[in-house]
Amino acid sequence: MDLIVAGLTGKEIAREIGVAYRTVEHHMILARQRLGGVNIARAAVLWDRIRRAA
């Protein structure tokens, strides 16, 4: 999520960490589900708030 918050696309994240785009896409879906089914932009905002509160 940190890379999404930083503004990277799924394809850029995949390239950055050396995994397939589909792997990134799958983890993005799981993250959205854990955050209540919100879209990825909202998930990134929620994640950023959670990280700042910790």
Steps between C-alpha positions, in 0.01 A plus 500: 500500500789737561585492130138571408496791744818621328304506173638196318274300269458125532737442209760733649474324836544161333812622323636665816470191719563240230170312491230447239236768455229242577662440841483871579142515374404206725652663808330830417165317492571337838601835651179664377292217645670532838428873498129451436484458122592857416667600173878503488529880535290494818694197624824696455360792701384268778836322503684832524284602797557167673877529451509856634298403808735212586 
